[in-house]
Amino acid sequence: MSGLLAGKRLLITGVITDASIAFSAAKIAQENGATVVLTGFGRLSLVERIAKRLPEPPPVIELDVTDPDHLAALPDKVREHVDGLDGVLHSIAFGPQSVLGGEFLNAQWEDVSKALQVSTYSYQSLAVACLPLMQSGGSIVGLTFDATKAWPVYDWMGVAKAGLESANRYLALHLGKKGIRSNLVSAGPLRTMAAKSIPGFEQFEDAWAARAPLGWDLHDTTATGKAICALLSDWFPATTGEVVHVDGGYHALGA
């Protein structure tokens, strides 16, 4: 086996369609020598069908990151397929329609709390659930959308991502003593299923493609997938608590 991730055992969440960022990451990881296990929630048969489009169809484990029983059972379920993990991709986010699309002032705590639990707290809960499977040198990677700014229509999901970026720093602090890294990839807007569910998301897609110094392809998840795999590899052994931007350079521009 050869490649950047040769011999690595990876748990990848968030594959819904072959346009998912997680799908791209799983494909590139396999092409670079990794053994991949996927998780799915809800439409498990859909994830299993999409998994067959990968170079090597991986096993799929059911996981609801808001269910303590699912999290507690995760290590044993993973061990049915691999004897440990070297890396984990957290590609999970959700917010009810009421917390998006310009509804910031109207959103109720019941819906906001759901967005925060799934999109922010689950980064910590997934990491903790996977710790029994990981050793020093392991890597946890999550996905964010630049939370240093307020974006049109993103509203409480922007707040959730800000929390995720803070949680990443605290995970880096607490997992560092175990030799495990925690980093995020901040991708530009991509037309994934998650993006399509955000009302008015197209408001800044065109501006991004026009203004990013390197340009930006709204349909190409490859660059993001490559960054994820690089962070899951051994090539960033002293990098943790970081947010790596993969957005064509848009974040570096002024308003």
Coordinates of C-alpha atoms in Angstrom, one line a residue:
M1 CA 0.0 0.0 0.0
S2 CA 1.3 3.5 -0.9
G3 CA 0.1 7.0 -0.6
L4 CA -0.1 9.9 1.9
L5 CA -2.5 7.9 4.1
A6 CA -1.1 4.4 3.7
G7 CA -2.1 2.2 6.5
K8 CA -4.4 4.8 8.1
R9 CA -7.8 3.8 9.5
L10 CA -10.3 6.6 9.2
L11 CA -13.8 7.2 10.4
I12 CA -15.7 9.6 8.1
T13 CA -19.0 11.1 8.9
G14 CA -21.3 13.2 6.7
V15 CA -21.5 11.3 3.4
I16 CA -25.0 11.9 2.0
T17 CA -24.4 12.2 -1.8
D18 CA -21.4 12.0 -4.1
A19 CA -21.3 15.8 -4.0
S20 CA -20.7 15.8 -0.2
I21 CA -17.3 17.1 1.0
A22 CA -17.0 14.0 3.0
F23 CA -17.4 11.8 -0.1
S24 CA -14.5 13.6 -1.7
A25 CA -12.4 13.2 1.4
A26 CA -13.2 9.5 1.6
K27 CA -12.4 9.0 -2.1
I28 CA -9.1 10.8 -1.9
A29 CA -8.2 9.0 1.4
Q30 CA -8.8 5.6 -0.2
E31 CA -6.8 6.5 -3.3
N32 CA -4.0 7.4 -0.9
G33 CA -4.0 4.1 1.0
A34 CA -6.5 4.6 3.8
T35 CA -9.0 2.1 5.1
V36 CA -12.3 4.0 5.5
V37 CA -15.4 3.4 7.7
L38 CA -18.4 5.6 7.1
T39 CA -21.2 6.7 9.4
G40 CA -24.7 7.6 8.4
F41 CA -27.9 8.8 10.1
G42 CA -31.5 8.5 9.0
R43 CA -31.3 7.5 5.4
L44 CA -28.8 4.7 6.0
S45 CA -29.7 2.9 2.8
L46 CA -28.8 6.1 0.8
V47 CA -25.4 6.3 2.4
E48 CA -24.8 2.6 1.7
R49 CA -25.7 3.2 -1.9
I50 CA -23.4 6.2 -2.3
A51 CA -20.6 4.3 -0.5
K52 CA -20.6 1.8 -3.4
R53 CA -19.4 4.7 -5.7
L54 CA -16.1 4.9 -3.8
P55 CA -13.1 3.0 -5.1
E56 CA -13.5 0.4 -2.3
P57 CA -17.0 0.3 -0.9
P58 CA -16.6 0.8 2.9
P59 CA -18.8 -0.4 5.7
V60 CA -21.4 2.0 7.0
I61 CA -22.2 2.4 10.7
E62 CA -25.4 4.1 11.9
L63 CA -24.6 7.1 14.2
D64 CA -26.8 9.8 15.6
V65 CA -24.3 12.1 17.3
T66 CA -27.1 13.4 19.6
D67 CA -27.8 9.9 20.9
P68 CA -25.7 9.0 23.9
D69 CA -26.3 5.3 23.3
H70 CA -25.1 5.5 19.7
L71 CA -21.9 7.3 20.9
A72 CA -21.3 4.8 23.7
A73 CA -21.7 1.9 21.2
L74 CA -19.5 3.5 18.5
P75 CA -16.1 2.0 19.6
D76 CA -17.4 -1.6 19.5
K77 CA -19.1 -1.0 16.1
V78 CA -15.9 0.4 14.6
R79 CA -13.9 -2.5 16.0
E80 CA -16.1 -4.9 13.9
H81 CA -14.3 -3.4 10.8
V82 CA -10.9 -2.0 12.0
D83 CA -8.9 -2.5 15.2
G84 CA -8.5 1.2 15.9
L85 CA -8.6 4.7 14.3
D86 CA -5.9 7.0 13.2
G87 CA -8.2 9.8 12.1
V88 CA -11.8 11.1 12.3
L89 CA -13.6 13.5 10.0
H90 CA -16.5 15.4 11.6
S91 CA -18.6 16.6 8.7
I92 CA -21.9 17.1 10.5
A93 CA -24.1 20.2 10.8
F94 CA -27.8 20.9 11.0
G95 CA -30.0 23.9 11.7
P96 CA -33.8 24.1 11.4
Q97 CA -35.0 26.5 8.7
S98 CA -36.2 28.8 11.5
V99 CA -32.6 29.7 12.4
L100 CA -31.5 30.6 8.9
G101 CA -32.5 32.8 6.0
G102 CA -32.6 36.1 7.9
E103 CA -34.5 34.8 10.9
F104 CA -31.8 35.6 13.5
L105 CA -34.0 37.9 15.5
N106 CA -37.0 35.5 15.4
A107 CA -35.4 32.1 16.1
Q108 CA -36.5 30.4 19.3
W109 CA -34.1 28.7 21.7
E110 CA -35.6 25.2 21.0
D111 CA -34.4 25.4 17.4
V112 CA -31.2 27.3 18.2
S113 CA -30.2 24.7 20.8
K114 CA -30.7 21.9 18.2
A115 CA -28.4 23.7 15.8
L116 CA -25.7 24.1 18.5
Q117 CA -26.0 20.5 19.7
V118 CA -25.6 19.0 16.2
S119 CA -23.2 21.5 14.7
T120 CA -21.0 22.5 17.6
Y121 CA -21.2 20.2 20.6
S122 CA -21.1 17.0 18.5
Y123 CA -17.5 17.8 17.5
Q124 CA -16.5 17.2 21.1
S125 CA -18.9 14.3 21.7
L126 CA -17.7 12.5 18.5
A127 CA -14.1 13.0 19.5
V128 CA -14.6 11.7 23.0
A129 CA -16.5 8.7 21.7
C130 CA -13.5 7.9 19.4
L131 CA -10.8 8.3 22.0
P132 CA -10.8 4.6 23.1
L133 CA -9.8 3.8 19.5
M134 CA -7.1 6.4 19.0
Q135 CA -3.4 6.6 20.0
S136 CA -0.8 9.3 20.0
G137 CA -0.4 10.7 16.5
G138 CA -4.1 10.6 15.7
S139 CA -6.0 13.4 14.0
I140 CA -9.5 14.8 14.2
V141 CA -10.7 17.2 11.5
G142 CA -13.9 19.2 11.3
L143 CA -15.5 21.5 8.7
T144 CA -16.4 25.1 9.3
F145 CA -17.5 28.1 7.3
D146 CA -15.5 31.2 8.2
A147 CA -17.1 32.4 11.5
T148 CA -15.0 35.6 11.8
K149 CA -17.7 37.4 9.9
A150 CA -21.5 37.7 9.8
W151 CA -22.8 36.3 6.6
P152 CA -26.2 37.0 4.9
V153 CA -28.8 34.3 5.6
Y154 CA -26.4 32.1 7.7
D155 CA -27.6 33.6 11.0
W156 CA -27.5 31.1 13.9
M157 CA -25.5 28.6 11.9
G158 CA -22.8 31.2 11.9
V159 CA -23.0 31.3 15.6
A160 CA -22.8 27.5 15.7
K161 CA -19.7 27.6 13.5
A162 CA -18.1 30.2 15.8
G163 CA -18.7 27.8 18.7
L164 CA -17.2 25.0 16.6
E165 CA -14.0 27.0 16.0
S166 CA -13.7 27.7 19.7
A167 CA -14.4 24.0 20.5
N168 CA -11.6 23.1 18.1
R169 CA -9.1 25.1 20.1
Y170 CA -10.3 23.5 23.4
L171 CA -10.1 20.1 21.9
A172 CA -6.6 20.9 20.7
L173 CA -5.7 21.9 24.3
H174 CA -7.2 18.8 26.0
L175 CA -6.3 16.2 23.4
G176 CA -2.7 17.5 22.9
K177 CA -1.5 15.7 26.0
K178 CA -2.7 12.5 24.4
G179 CA -0.8 13.3 21.2
I180 CA -4.0 13.8 19.2
R181 CA -4.4 16.8 16.9
S182 CA -7.6 18.8 16.2
N183 CA -8.0 21.1 13.2
L184 CA -10.7 22.5 11.0
V185 CA -11.0 23.2 7.3
S186 CA -12.9 26.3 6.4
A187 CA -14.2 25.8 2.9
G188 CA -15.7 28.4 0.6
P189 CA -19.4 27.9 -0.4
L190 CA -20.0 24.6 -2.2
R191 CA -23.3 23.4 -3.7
T192 CA -23.7 20.4 -1.4
M193 CA -27.1 19.2 -0.2
A194 CA -26.5 21.1 3.1
A195 CA -25.9 24.4 1.2
K196 CA -29.0 23.9 -0.9
S197 CA -31.1 23.7 2.3
I198 CA -30.0 27.3 3.3
P199 CA -32.5 29.9 2.1
G200 CA -30.8 32.6 0.1
F201 CA -27.4 30.9 0.1
E202 CA -26.9 31.9 -3.5
Q203 CA -26.6 35.6 -2.4
F204 CA -22.9 35.3 -1.9
E205 CA -22.0 32.3 -4.1
D206 CA -21.6 34.4 -7.2
A207 CA -19.6 37.1 -5.3
W208 CA -17.2 34.4 -4.0
A209 CA -16.6 33.0 -7.4
A210 CA -15.9 36.5 -8.8
R211 CA -13.7 37.8 -6.0
A212 CA -11.6 34.9 -4.7
P213 CA -8.0 35.6 -5.8
L214 CA -7.6 32.0 -7.0
G215 CA -11.2 31.8 -8.3
W216 CA -13.7 29.4 -6.8
D217 CA -15.6 26.5 -8.3
L218 CA -18.9 26.1 -6.4
H219 CA -19.2 22.5 -7.6
D220 CA -15.7 21.1 -7.0
T221 CA -15.1 19.6 -3.5
T222 CA -11.7 18.2 -4.5
A223 CA -9.5 20.9 -3.0
T224 CA -11.4 20.7 0.3
G225 CA -11.1 16.9 0.3
K226 CA -7.3 17.1 -0.3
A227 CA -6.9 19.6 2.7
I228 CA -8.8 17.2 4.9
C229 CA -6.7 14.3 3.9
A230 CA -3.5 16.3 4.4
L231 CA -4.5 17.1 8.0
L232 CA -5.4 13.5 8.6
S233 CA -2.0 12.4 7.5
D234 CA 1.3 12.6 9.3
W235 CA 2.4 15.6 7.4
F236 CA 1.2 18.1 10.0
P237 CA 2.5 16.5 13.2
A238 CA 2.9 19.8 15.1
T239 CA -0.3 21.6 13.9
T240 CA -3.3 21.7 16.1
G241 CA -6.1 24.1 17.0
E242 CA -5.8 25.5 13.5
V243 CA -8.4 26.6 10.9
V244 CA -7.1 26.0 7.4
H245 CA -8.9 28.1 4.8
V246 CA -9.7 26.4 1.4
D247 CA -11.7 29.2 -0.2
G248 CA -9.6 30.5 -3.1
G249 CA -8.2 33.2 -0.8
Y250 CA -11.5 35.0 -0.3
H251 CA -11.0 35.2 3.5
A252 CA -7.9 37.4 3.0
L253 CA -9.8 40.2 1.3
G254 CA -11.3 43.3 2.8
A255 CA -15.0 44.0 2.6

